Amino acid sequence: MDGGGSNLKVVEESSRPKVRFSHAGLRILALALTLVASILAGVDKETKVLSVALIKTLPPVQVPVTAKWQYLSAFVYFVVANAIACSYAATSLIFLMVAGRCFRHSTSSLALVMLDLIITVFLFSAEGAAIGVGLIGRDGNSHVLWNKVCNVFEGFCRHMTAAVILSLLGSFVFLWLVVLSIVNLHKKSMETEGKN
Amino acid sequence: MDGGGSNLKVVEESSRPKVRFSHAGLRILALALTLVASILAGVDKETKVLSVALIKTLPPVQVPVTAKWQYLSAFVYFVVANAIACSYAATSLIFLMVAGRCFRHSTSSLALVMLDLIITVFLFSAEGAAIGVGLIGRDGNSHVLWNKVCNVFEGFCRHMTAAVILSLLGSFVFLWLVVLSIVNLHKKSMETEGKN
């Protein structure tokens, strides 16, 4: 029986670096996705020259109009949330590298799951805001007389859509990290139940 | 030493119903908050009669205009998300009552944490969408020529704001349920670490 127990311990020990590596890999993926999303949305800007007839008898005036993410609070929230998420992914990755083997023994693993959880809900709320406003930009809304803008600023909307898709993927990676942590904690707690 | 161990077990056993009770209490609170939020938003409707001058030489025409949550996809998403969250809170509550003591031994506790987590991110994304669009309704946006509508439909906006606040509180209760579950699992896993 003792021999079986030590074999199990050897298997557990050898599988731990793999778990840590997969966690680090997911964090790098989340970092890359939210970084590209925040850059794509952050540099998104398009200027178009529109013909506007101020007085019917005069020829139309050429007016340059610009679309920027700073003009809509939902997009500002989206860019800020992605920037924070990507900074957090980088910080937590450095922490995981530095903490190394001491990590699993400390309560900082609990803090890391909590922070992952907060970043996940933060990102999902920002994506909800960006998609909600983005859909009005794409389709307009006749009931409240809000015109669509994506027929004019096609490039801006295309870039913002790409940023939202990348950010969504990033938030699902963060969600997956939380799910993995909960599954690992549950496995360990089941070991305790089995021993009692 | 044995006596001390059994004392500890008695304390643990007596504290478990309290934990289960607080979980059930939080679920009832989340159920109430999301139920009221979905009803408040779901019945939100306001009709105003506006004077519209179609031709300058003729007197203005009285046109009835209505604000409904169904007119904006973000609000539809918000109402659906809250209805699902409140139905889930009710179902999980019944499950907790029926499962009773068997619950903590089974892997269904893991499924419940996962579902709590999914409902939390779902609710936060819906609130993000509703707040993003709601802010444009309140303030308008001069850059994209979207007029504010809350100056006309004050009652509609007031009710929707109350619904969003209640839903936000509900989502924080769901988030707290996830946090509590993670903390409990972490405590148990630390017991395992201590025993190894």
PDB file of N, CA and C in Angstrom, chain A residues 9 12 16 71-74 104-107 109-110 113-114 117-118 120-121 124-125 128-129 132-133 135-137 141 143-149 175 178-179 182-183 185-186 188-193 195-196, chain B residues 9 12 16 71-74 104-107 109-110 113-114 117-118 120-121 124-126 128-129 132-133 135-137 141 143-149 175 178-179 182-183 185-186 188-193 195-196:
ATOM      1  N   LYS A   9       2.372   9.788  -5.658  1.00  0.00           N
ATOM      2  CA  LYS A   9       3.020  11.063  -5.354  1.00  0.00           C
ATOM      3  C   LYS A   9       3.969  11.477  -6.483  1.00  0.00           C
ATOM      4  N   GLU A  12       1.924  12.693  -9.331  1.00  0.00           N
ATOM      5  CA  GLU A  12       1.413  14.037  -9.023  1.00  0.00           C
ATOM      6  C   GLU A  12       2.495  15.098  -9.208  1.00  0.00           C
ATOM      7  N   ARG A  16       2.618  18.368 -12.010  1.00  0.00           N
ATOM      8  CA  ARG A  16       2.465  19.761 -11.573  1.00  0.00           C
ATOM      9  C   ARG A  16       3.123  20.787 -12.499  1.00  0.00           C
ATOM     10  N   TYR A  71     -14.691  58.940 -28.859  1.00  0.00           N
ATOM     11  CA  TYR A  71     -15.976  59.639 -28.971  1.00  0.00           C
ATOM     12  C   TYR A  71     -17.128  58.893 -28.289  1.00  0.00           C
ATOM     13  N   LEU A  72     -16.943  57.590 -28.039  1.00  0.00           N
ATOM     14  CA  LEU A  72     -18.020  56.802 -27.411  1.00  0.00           C
ATOM     15  C   LEU A  72     -17.516  56.171 -26.104  1.00  0.00           C
ATOM     16  N   SER A  73     -18.214  56.451 -25.015  1.00  0.00           N
ATOM     17  CA  SER A  73     -17.751  55.986 -23.694  1.00  0.00           C
ATOM     18  C   SER A  73     -17.634  54.459 -23.617  1.00  0.00           C
ATOM     19  N   ALA A  74     -18.488  53.750 -24.375  1.00  0.00           N
ATOM     20  CA  ALA A  74     -18.424  52.280 -24.366  1.00  0.00           C
ATOM     21  C   ALA A  74     -17.086  51.793 -24.940  1.00  0.00           C
ATOM     22  N   ARG A 104       2.572  27.220  -5.071  1.00  0.00           N
ATOM     23  CA  ARG A 104       1.439  26.358  -4.731  1.00  0.00           C
ATOM     24  C   ARG A 104       1.220  26.209  -3.220  1.00  0.00           C
ATOM     25  N   HIS A 105       2.268  26.547  -2.444  1.00  0.00           N
ATOM     26  CA  HIS A 105       2.136  26.413  -0.990  1.00  0.00           C
ATOM     27  C   HIS A 105       1.485  27.640  -0.349  1.00  0.00           C
ATOM     28  N   SER A 106       1.460  28.742  -1.067  1.00  0.00           N
ATOM     29  CA  SER A 106       1.028  29.991  -0.437  1.00  0.00           C
ATOM     30  C   SER A 106      -0.423  30.312  -0.768  1.00  0.00           C
ATOM     31  N   THR A 107      -0.967  31.251  -0.001  1.00  0.00           N
ATOM     32  CA  THR A 107      -2.341  31.684  -0.252  1.00  0.00           C
ATOM     33  C   THR A 107      -2.420  32.650  -1.434  1.00  0.00           C
ATOM     34  N   SER A 109      -2.015  31.860  -4.367  1.00  0.00           N
ATOM     35  CA  SER A 109      -2.733  31.171  -5.447  1.00  0.00           C
ATOM     36  C   SER A 109      -4.211  31.544  -5.392  1.00  0.00           C
ATOM     37  N   LEU A 110      -4.738  31.725  -4.166  1.00  0.00           N
ATOM     38  CA  LEU A 110      -6.136  32.129  -3.984  1.00  0.00           C
ATOM     39  C   LEU A 110      -6.346  33.540  -4.532  1.00  0.00           C
ATOM     40  N   VAL A 113      -6.525  33.504  -8.348  1.00  0.00           N
ATOM     41  CA  VAL A 113      -7.833  33.051  -8.889  1.00  0.00           C
ATOM     42  C   VAL A 113      -8.844  34.184  -8.785  1.00  0.00           C
ATOM     43  N   MET A 114      -8.831  34.894  -7.647  1.00  0.00           N
ATOM     44  CA  MET A 114      -9.777  36.001  -7.430  1.00  0.00           C
ATOM     45  C   MET A 114      -9.546  37.111  -8.466  1.00  0.00           C
ATOM     46  N   LEU A 117     -10.738  36.098 -11.812  1.00  0.00           N
ATOM     47  CA  LEU A 117     -12.203  36.178 -11.822  1.00  0.00           C
ATOM     48  C   LEU A 117     -12.662  37.622 -12.054  1.00  0.00           C
ATOM     49  N   ILE A 118     -12.043  38.567 -11.335  1.00  0.00           N
ATOM     50  CA  ILE A 118     -12.427  39.983 -11.462  1.00  0.00           C
ATOM     51  C   ILE A 118     -12.144  40.479 -12.877  1.00  0.00           C
ATOM     52  N   THR A 120     -12.011  38.699 -15.560  1.00  0.00           N
ATOM     53  CA  THR A 120     -12.953  38.043 -16.480  1.00  0.00           C
ATOM     54  C   THR A 120     -14.279  38.800 -16.557  1.00  0.00           C
ATOM     55  N   VAL A 121     -14.870  39.093 -15.385  1.00  0.00           N
ATOM     56  CA  VAL A 121     -16.166  39.788 -15.404  1.00  0.00           C
ATOM     57  C   VAL A 121     -16.016  41.226 -15.922  1.00  0.00           C
ATOM     58  N   PHE A 124     -15.815  40.941 -19.734  1.00  0.00           N
ATOM     59  CA  PHE A 124     -17.122  40.594 -20.322  1.00  0.00           C
ATOM     60  C   PHE A 124     -18.064  41.807 -20.313  1.00  0.00           C
ATOM     61  N   SER A 125     -18.014  42.605 -19.234  1.00  0.00           N
ATOM     62  CA  SER A 125     -18.899  43.777 -19.186  1.00  0.00           C
ATOM     63  C   SER A 125     -18.483  44.806 -20.237  1.00  0.00           C
ATOM     64  N   GLY A 128     -19.621  43.573 -23.585  1.00  0.00           N
ATOM     65  CA  GLY A 128     -21.074  43.783 -23.688  1.00  0.00           C
ATOM     66  C   GLY A 128     -21.376  45.216 -24.099  1.00  0.00           C
ATOM     67  N   ALA A 129     -20.680  46.179 -23.461  1.00  0.00           N
ATOM     68  CA  ALA A 129     -20.888  47.598 -23.764  1.00  0.00           C
ATOM     69  C   ALA A 129     -20.487  47.901 -25.207  1.00  0.00           C
ATOM     70  N   GLY A 132     -22.960  46.222 -27.645  1.00  0.00           N
ATOM     71  CA  GLY A 132     -24.263  46.905 -27.595  1.00  0.00           C
ATOM     72  C   GLY A 132     -24.251  48.188 -28.410  1.00  0.00           C
ATOM     73  N   VAL A 133     -23.215  49.011 -28.231  1.00  0.00           N
ATOM     74  CA  VAL A 133     -23.117  50.287 -28.953  1.00  0.00           C
ATOM     75  C   VAL A 133     -22.701  50.032 -30.413  1.00  0.00           C
ATOM     76  N   LEU A 135     -23.444  47.533 -32.323  1.00  0.00           N
ATOM     77  CA  LEU A 135     -24.590  47.073 -33.132  1.00  0.00           C
ATOM     78  C   LEU A 135     -25.446  48.247 -33.600  1.00  0.00           C
ATOM     79  N   ILE A 136     -25.563  49.281 -32.743  1.00  0.00           N
ATOM     80  CA  ILE A 136     -26.323  50.472 -33.154  1.00  0.00           C
ATOM     81  C   ILE A 136     -25.560  51.202 -34.257  1.00  0.00           C
ATOM     82  N   GLY A 137     -24.219  51.247 -34.109  1.00  0.00           N
ATOM     83  CA  GLY A 137     -23.387  51.864 -35.145  1.00  0.00           C
ATOM     84  C   GLY A 137     -23.520  51.139 -36.475  1.00  0.00           C
ATOM     85  N   ASN A 141     -30.859  52.704 -35.341  1.00  0.00           N
ATOM     86  CA  ASN A 141     -32.112  52.364 -34.667  1.00  0.00           C
ATOM     87  C   ASN A 141     -33.179  53.395 -35.046  1.00  0.00           C
ATOM     88  N   HIS A 143     -36.280  53.582 -34.152  1.00  0.00           N
ATOM     89  CA  HIS A 143     -37.196  53.976 -33.078  1.00  0.00           C
ATOM     90  C   HIS A 143     -36.707  55.223 -32.338  1.00  0.00           C
ATOM     91  N   VAL A 144     -35.395  55.331 -32.149  1.00  0.00           N
ATOM     92  CA  VAL A 144     -34.846  56.495 -31.429  1.00  0.00           C
ATOM     93  C   VAL A 144     -34.117  57.453 -32.389  1.00  0.00           C
ATOM     94  N   LEU A 145     -34.271  57.189 -33.685  1.00  0.00           N
ATOM     95  CA  LEU A 145     -33.685  58.019 -34.757  1.00  0.00           C
ATOM     96  C   LEU A 145     -32.157  58.123 -34.655  1.00  0.00           C
ATOM     97  N   TRP A 146     -31.512  56.988 -34.332  1.00  0.00           N
ATOM     98  CA  TRP A 146     -30.050  56.954 -34.314  1.00  0.00           C
ATOM     99  C   TRP A 146     -29.599  56.314 -35.641  1.00  0.00           C
ATOM    100  N   ASN A 147     -28.926  57.103 -36.460  1.00  0.00           N
ATOM    101  CA  ASN A 147     -28.498  56.599 -37.771  1.00  0.00           C
ATOM    102  C   ASN A 147     -27.293  55.681 -37.643  1.00  0.00           C
ATOM    103  N   LYS A 148     -27.203  54.713 -38.571  1.00  0.00           N
ATOM    104  CA  LYS A 148     -25.998  53.875 -38.596  1.00  0.00           C
ATOM    105  C   LYS A 148     -24.814  54.697 -39.086  1.00  0.00           C
ATOM    106  N   VAL A 149     -23.639  54.359 -38.611  1.00  0.00           N
ATOM    107  CA  VAL A 149     -22.433  55.108 -39.005  1.00  0.00           C
ATOM    108  C   VAL A 149     -21.436  54.208 -39.749  1.00  0.00           C
ATOM    109  N   LEU A 175     -11.586  33.138 -18.523  1.00  0.00           N
ATOM    110  CA  LEU A 175     -12.646  32.316 -17.921  1.00  0.00           C
ATOM    111  C   LEU A 175     -12.167  30.872 -17.773  1.00  0.00           C
ATOM    112  N   VAL A 178      -9.937  30.480 -14.792  1.00  0.00           N
ATOM    113  CA  VAL A 178     -10.715  30.388 -13.549  1.00  0.00           C
ATOM    114  C   VAL A 178     -11.306  28.985 -13.411  1.00  0.00           C
ATOM    115  N   VAL A 179     -11.857  28.453 -14.526  1.00  0.00           N
ATOM    116  CA  VAL A 179     -12.449  27.108 -14.515  1.00  0.00           C
ATOM    117  C   VAL A 179     -11.391  26.070 -14.127  1.00  0.00           C
ATOM    118  N   ILE A 182     -10.623  26.262 -10.412  1.00  0.00           N
ATOM    119  CA  ILE A 182     -11.705  25.689  -9.599  1.00  0.00           C
ATOM    120  C   ILE A 182     -11.655  24.161  -9.670  1.00  0.00           C
ATOM    121  N   VAL A 183     -11.425  23.614 -10.878  1.00  0.00           N
ATOM    122  CA  VAL A 183     -11.359  22.152 -11.039  1.00  0.00           C
ATOM    123  C   VAL A 183     -10.203  21.579 -10.218  1.00  0.00           C
ATOM    124  N   LEU A 185      -8.777  22.926  -7.511  1.00  0.00           N
ATOM    125  CA  LEU A 185      -9.118  23.042  -6.088  1.00  0.00           C
ATOM    126  C   LEU A 185     -10.128  21.974  -5.692  1.00  0.00           C
ATOM    127  N   HIS A 186     -11.099  21.709  -6.581  1.00  0.00           N
ATOM    128  CA  HIS A 186     -12.118  20.692  -6.299  1.00  0.00           C
ATOM    129  C   HIS A 186     -11.493  19.309  -6.191  1.00  0.00           C
ATOM    130  N   LYS A 188      -8.434  18.590  -5.281  1.00  0.00           N
ATOM    131  CA  LYS A 188      -7.701  18.524  -4.010  1.00  0.00           C
ATOM    132  C   LYS A 188      -8.654  18.354  -2.842  1.00  0.00           C
ATOM    133  N   SER A 189      -9.795  19.089  -2.884  1.00  0.00           N
ATOM    134  CA  SER A 189     -10.756  18.986  -1.774  1.00  0.00           C
ATOM    135  C   SER A 189     -11.391  17.599  -1.732  1.00  0.00           C
ATOM    136  N   MET A 190     -11.563  16.964  -2.912  1.00  0.00           N
ATOM    137  CA  MET A 190     -12.120  15.606  -2.968  1.00  0.00           C
ATOM    138  C   MET A 190     -11.140  14.610  -2.341  1.00  0.00           C
ATOM    139  N   GLU A 191      -9.824  14.902  -2.515  1.00  0.00           N
ATOM    140  CA  GLU A 191      -8.795  14.067  -1.862  1.00  0.00           C
ATOM    141  C   GLU A 191      -8.975  14.116  -0.350  1.00  0.00           C
ATOM    142  N   THR A 192      -9.274  15.349   0.155  1.00  0.00           N
ATOM    143  CA  THR A 192      -9.479  15.516   1.607  1.00  0.00           C
ATOM    144  C   THR A 192     -10.696  14.712   2.061  1.00  0.00           C
ATOM    145  N   GLU A 193     -11.802  14.822   1.262  1.00  0.00           N
ATOM    146  CA  GLU A 193     -13.029  14.078   1.599  1.00  0.00           C
ATOM    147  C   GLU A 193     -12.738  12.579   1.669  1.00  0.00           C
ATOM    148  N   LYS A 195      -9.915  11.151   2.332  1.00  0.00           N
ATOM    149  CA  LYS A 195      -9.060  10.788   3.471  1.00  0.00           C
ATOM    150  C   LYS A 195      -9.808  10.802   4.790  1.00  0.00           C
ATOM    151  N   ASN A 196     -10.904  11.679   4.886  1.00  0.00           N
ATOM    152  CA  ASN A 196     -11.638  11.788   6.155  1.00  0.00           C
ATOM    153  C   ASN A 196     -12.525  10.559   6.423  1.00  0.00           C
TER     154      ASN A 196
ATOM    155  N   LYS B   9     -13.963  18.024  14.372  1.00  0.00           N
ATOM    156  CA  LYS B   9     -14.952  17.482  13.444  1.00  0.00           C
ATOM    157  C   LYS B   9     -16.358  17.968  13.814  1.00  0.00           C
ATOM    158  N   GLU B  12     -16.650  21.489  12.728  1.00  0.00           N
ATOM    159  CA  GLU B  12     -16.823  21.555  11.278  1.00  0.00           C
ATOM    160  C   GLU B  12     -18.242  21.191  10.866  1.00  0.00           C
ATOM    161  N   ARG B  16     -21.182  23.599   8.924  1.00  0.00           N
ATOM    162  CA  ARG B  16     -21.600  23.342   7.541  1.00  0.00           C
ATOM    163  C   ARG B  16     -23.023  23.813   7.223  1.00  0.00           C
ATOM    164  N   TYR B  71     -37.234  47.694 -28.382  1.00  0.00           N
ATOM    165  CA  TYR B  71     -36.714  48.490 -29.501  1.00  0.00           C
ATOM    166  C   TYR B  71     -35.188  48.494 -29.562  1.00  0.00           C
ATOM    167  N   LEU B  72     -34.525  48.160 -28.460  1.00  0.00           N
ATOM    168  CA  LEU B  72     -33.052  48.178 -28.438  1.00  0.00           C
ATOM    169  C   LEU B  72     -32.511  46.796 -28.055  1.00  0.00           C
ATOM    170  N   SER B  73     -31.673  46.244 -28.913  1.00  0.00           N
ATOM    171  CA  SER B  73     -31.183  44.868 -28.710  1.00  0.00           C
ATOM    172  C   SER B  73     -30.438  44.708 -27.380  1.00  0.00           C
ATOM    173  N   ALA B  74     -29.771  45.785 -26.922  1.00  0.00           N
ATOM    174  CA  ALA B  74     -29.041  45.720 -25.647  1.00  0.00           C
ATOM    175  C   ALA B  74     -30.010  45.488 -24.493  1.00  0.00           C
ATOM    176  N   ARG B 104     -22.711  17.883  -0.646  1.00  0.00           N
ATOM    177  CA  ARG B 104     -21.281  18.192  -0.496  1.00  0.00           C
ATOM    178  C   ARG B 104     -20.374  17.025  -0.900  1.00  0.00           C
ATOM    179  N   HIS B 105     -20.949  15.798  -0.931  1.00  0.00           N
ATOM    180  CA  HIS B 105     -20.138  14.643  -1.286  1.00  0.00           C
ATOM    181  C   HIS B 105     -20.025  14.451  -2.798  1.00  0.00           C
ATOM    182  N   SER B 106     -20.933  15.056  -3.547  1.00  0.00           N
ATOM    183  CA  SER B 106     -20.998  14.775  -4.980  1.00  0.00           C
ATOM    184  C   SER B 106     -20.246  15.818  -5.805  1.00  0.00           C
ATOM    185  N   THR B 107     -20.026  15.449  -7.065  1.00  0.00           N
ATOM    186  CA  THR B 107     -19.346  16.389  -7.968  1.00  0.00           C
ATOM    187  C   THR B 107     -20.312  17.450  -8.484  1.00  0.00           C
ATOM    188  N   SER B 109     -21.488  19.742  -6.806  1.00  0.00           N
ATOM    189  CA  SER B 109     -21.076  21.029  -6.231  1.00  0.00           C
ATOM    190  C   SER B 109     -20.173  21.771  -7.221  1.00  0.00           C
ATOM    191  N   LEU B 110     -19.349  20.989  -7.956  1.00  0.00           N
ATOM    192  CA  LEU B 110     -18.461  21.586  -8.969  1.00  0.00           C
ATOM    193  C   LEU B 110     -19.296  22.176 -10.102  1.00  0.00           C
ATOM    194  N   VAL B 113     -20.820  25.510  -9.056  1.00  0.00           N
ATOM    195  CA  VAL B 113     -19.876  26.650  -9.092  1.00  0.00           C
ATOM    196  C   VAL B 113     -19.692  27.115 -10.533  1.00  0.00           C
ATOM    197  N   MET B 114     -19.568  26.142 -11.459  1.00  0.00           N
ATOM    198  CA  MET B 114     -19.370  26.484 -12.874  1.00  0.00           C
ATOM    199  C   MET B 114     -20.571  27.260 -13.420  1.00  0.00           C
ATOM    200  N   LEU B 117     -20.630  30.707 -12.128  1.00  0.00           N
ATOM    201  CA  LEU B 117     -19.617  31.498 -12.837  1.00  0.00           C
ATOM    202  C   LEU B 117     -20.142  31.958 -14.200  1.00  0.00           C
ATOM    203  N   ILE B 118     -20.777  31.034 -14.932  1.00  0.00           N
ATOM    204  CA  ILE B 118     -21.299  31.365 -16.268  1.00  0.00           C
ATOM    205  C   ILE B 118     -22.403  32.424 -16.158  1.00  0.00           C
ATOM    206  N   THR B 120     -22.735  34.614 -13.812  1.00  0.00           N
ATOM    207  CA  THR B 120     -22.102  35.881 -13.404  1.00  0.00           C
ATOM    208  C   THR B 120     -21.564  36.651 -14.615  1.00  0.00           C
ATOM    209  N   VAL B 121     -20.785  35.975 -15.464  1.00  0.00           N
ATOM    210  CA  VAL B 121     -20.203  36.685 -16.621  1.00  0.00           C
ATOM    211  C   VAL B 121     -21.292  37.079 -17.619  1.00  0.00           C
ATOM    212  N   PHE B 124     -22.973  40.209 -16.192  1.00  0.00           N
ATOM    213  CA  PHE B 124     -22.101  41.386 -16.306  1.00  0.00           C
ATOM    214  C   PHE B 124     -22.038  41.895 -17.749  1.00  0.00           C
ATOM    215  N   SER B 125     -22.007  40.971 -18.723  1.00  0.00           N
ATOM    216  CA  SER B 125     -21.959  41.408 -20.125  1.00  0.00           C
ATOM    217  C   SER B 125     -23.272  42.100 -20.507  1.00  0.00           C
ATOM    218  N   ALA B 126     -24.409  41.580 -20.004  1.00  0.00           N
ATOM    219  CA  ALA B 126     -25.710  42.185 -20.306  1.00  0.00           C
ATOM    220  C   ALA B 126     -25.819  43.572 -19.678  1.00  0.00           C
ATOM    221  N   GLY B 128     -23.265  45.532 -18.990  1.00  0.00           N
ATOM    222  CA  GLY B 128     -22.363  46.384 -19.777  1.00  0.00           C
ATOM    223  C   GLY B 128     -23.071  46.920 -21.006  1.00  0.00           C
ATOM    224  N   ALA B 129     -23.807  46.036 -21.709  1.00  0.00           N
ATOM    225  CA  ALA B 129     -24.534  46.433 -22.921  1.00  0.00           C
ATOM    226  C   ALA B 129     -25.619  47.453 -22.588  1.00  0.00           C
ATOM    227  N   GLY B 132     -23.996  50.792 -21.546  1.00  0.00           N
ATOM    228  CA  GLY B 132     -23.385  51.442 -22.718  1.00  0.00           C
ATOM    229  C   GLY B 132     -24.419  52.156 -23.563  1.00  0.00           C
ATOM    230  N   VAL B 133     -25.534  51.469 -23.857  1.00  0.00           N
ATOM    231  CA  VAL B 133     -26.599  52.060 -24.682  1.00  0.00           C
ATOM    232  C   VAL B 133     -27.405  53.077 -23.866  1.00  0.00           C
ATOM    233  N   LEU B 135     -26.382  55.059 -21.510  1.00  0.00           N
ATOM    234  CA  LEU B 135     -25.660  56.333 -21.377  1.00  0.00           C
ATOM    235  C   LEU B 135     -25.861  57.206 -22.617  1.00  0.00           C
ATOM    236  N   ILE B 136     -25.933  56.553 -23.804  1.00  0.00           N
ATOM    237  CA  ILE B 136     -26.189  57.327 -25.029  1.00  0.00           C
ATOM    238  C   ILE B 136     -27.615  57.873 -24.997  1.00  0.00           C
ATOM    239  N   GLY B 137     -28.556  57.048 -24.494  1.00  0.00           N
ATOM    240  CA  GLY B 137     -29.938  57.503 -24.358  1.00  0.00           C
ATOM    241  C   GLY B 137     -30.053  58.685 -23.413  1.00  0.00           C
ATOM    242  N   ASN B 141     -25.023  61.607 -28.302  1.00  0.00           N
ATOM    243  CA  ASN B 141     -23.632  61.689 -28.753  1.00  0.00           C
ATOM    244  C   ASN B 141     -23.558  62.582 -29.988  1.00  0.00           C
ATOM    245  N   HIS B 143     -21.010  63.463 -31.758  1.00  0.00           N
ATOM    246  CA  HIS B 143     -20.072  63.031 -32.807  1.00  0.00           C
ATOM    247  C   HIS B 143     -20.763  62.179 -33.870  1.00  0.00           C
ATOM    248  N   VAL B 144     -21.690  61.326 -33.438  1.00  0.00           N
ATOM    249  CA  VAL B 144     -22.385  60.444 -34.380  1.00  0.00           C
ATOM    250  C   VAL B 144     -23.838  60.887 -34.596  1.00  0.00           C
ATOM    251  N   LEU B 145     -24.158  62.088 -34.074  1.00  0.00           N
ATOM    252  CA  LEU B 145     -25.491  62.690 -34.210  1.00  0.00           C
ATOM    253  C   LEU B 145     -26.618  61.800 -33.653  1.00  0.00           C
ATOM    254  N   TRP B 146     -26.343  61.171 -32.502  1.00  0.00           N
ATOM    255  CA  TRP B 146     -27.397  60.387 -31.830  1.00  0.00           C
ATOM    256  C   TRP B 146     -27.956  61.261 -30.706  1.00  0.00           C
ATOM    257  N   ASN B 147     -29.232  61.642 -30.850  1.00  0.00           N
ATOM    258  CA  ASN B 147     -29.858  62.520 -29.848  1.00  0.00           C
ATOM    259  C   ASN B 147     -30.188  61.758 -28.572  1.00  0.00           C
ATOM    260  N   LYS B 148     -30.149  62.481 -27.449  1.00  0.00           N
ATOM    261  CA  LYS B 148     -30.593  61.847 -26.200  1.00  0.00           C
ATOM    262  C   LYS B 148     -32.104  61.651 -26.243  1.00  0.00           C
ATOM    263  N   VAL B 149     -32.589  60.626 -25.577  1.00  0.00           N
ATOM    264  CA  VAL B 149     -34.028  60.349 -25.571  1.00  0.00           C
ATOM    265  C   VAL B 149     -34.619  60.428 -24.155  1.00  0.00           C
ATOM    266  N   LEU B 175     -21.424  36.827  -8.047  1.00  0.00           N
ATOM    267  CA  LEU B 175     -19.952  36.858  -7.991  1.00  0.00           C
ATOM    268  C   LEU B 175     -19.478  36.448  -6.591  1.00  0.00           C
ATOM    269  N   VAL B 178     -19.594  32.745  -6.126  1.00  0.00           N
ATOM    270  CA  VAL B 178     -18.432  32.092  -6.753  1.00  0.00           C
ATOM    271  C   VAL B 178     -17.202  32.255  -5.856  1.00  0.00           C
ATOM    272  N   VAL B 179     -17.008  33.482  -5.333  1.00  0.00           N
ATOM    273  CA  VAL B 179     -15.868  33.767  -4.449  1.00  0.00           C
ATOM    274  C   VAL B 179     -15.921  32.864  -3.212  1.00  0.00           C
ATOM    275  N   ILE B 182     -14.947  29.309  -4.100  1.00  0.00           N
ATOM    276  CA  ILE B 182     -13.502  29.183  -4.320  1.00  0.00           C
ATOM    277  C   ILE B 182     -12.764  29.181  -2.981  1.00  0.00           C
ATOM    278  N   VAL B 183     -13.169  30.084  -2.070  1.00  0.00           N
ATOM    279  CA  VAL B 183     -12.522  30.164  -0.748  1.00  0.00           C
ATOM    280  C   VAL B 183     -12.701  28.844   0.010  1.00  0.00           C
ATOM    281  N   LEU B 185     -13.255  25.826  -1.293  1.00  0.00           N
ATOM    282  CA  LEU B 185     -12.445  24.792  -1.950  1.00  0.00           C
ATOM    283  C   LEU B 185     -10.972  24.968  -1.600  1.00  0.00           C
ATOM    284  N   HIS B 186     -10.516  26.232  -1.538  1.00  0.00           N
ATOM    285  CA  HIS B 186      -9.120  26.517  -1.199  1.00  0.00           C
ATOM    286  C   HIS B 186      -8.795  26.074   0.222  1.00  0.00           C
ATOM    287  N   LYS B 188     -10.247  23.666   1.913  1.00  0.00           N
ATOM    288  CA  LYS B 188     -10.184  22.207   1.936  1.00  0.00           C
ATOM    289  C   LYS B 188      -8.880  21.714   1.318  1.00  0.00           C
ATOM    290  N   SER B 189      -8.457  22.355   0.212  1.00  0.00           N
ATOM    291  CA  SER B 189      -7.216  21.926  -0.445  1.00  0.00           C
ATOM    292  C   SER B 189      -5.998  22.204   0.438  1.00  0.00           C
ATOM    293  N   MET B 190      -6.067  23.286   1.247  1.00  0.00           N
ATOM    294  CA  MET B 190      -4.975  23.602   2.176  1.00  0.00           C
ATOM    295  C   MET B 190      -4.898  22.545   3.280  1.00  0.00           C
ATOM    296  N   GLU B 191      -6.081  22.011   3.652  1.00  0.00           N
ATOM    297  CA  GLU B 191      -6.108  20.921   4.645  1.00  0.00           C
ATOM    298  C   GLU B 191      -5.344  19.716   4.089  1.00  0.00           C
ATOM    299  N   THR B 192      -5.552  19.425   2.773  1.00  0.00           N
ATOM    300  CA  THR B 192      -4.857  18.317   2.124  1.00  0.00           C
ATOM    301  C   THR B 192      -3.348  18.544   2.148  1.00  0.00           C
ATOM    302  N   GLU B 193      -2.949  19.808   1.793  1.00  0.00           N
ATOM    303  CA  GLU B 193      -1.516  20.153   1.779  1.00  0.00           C
ATOM    304  C   GLU B 193      -0.895  19.904   3.154  1.00  0.00           C
ATOM    305  N   LYS B 195      -1.928  17.839   5.425  1.00  0.00           N
ATOM    306  CA  LYS B 195      -1.872  16.424   5.792  1.00  0.00           C
ATOM    307  C   LYS B 195      -0.758  15.688   5.064  1.00  0.00           C
ATOM    308  N   ASN B 196      -0.378  16.179   3.833  1.00  0.00           N
ATOM    309  CA  ASN B 196       0.654  15.469   3.038  1.00  0.00           C
ATOM    310  C   ASN B 196       2.068  15.680   3.601  1.00  0.00           C
TER     311      ASN B 196
END
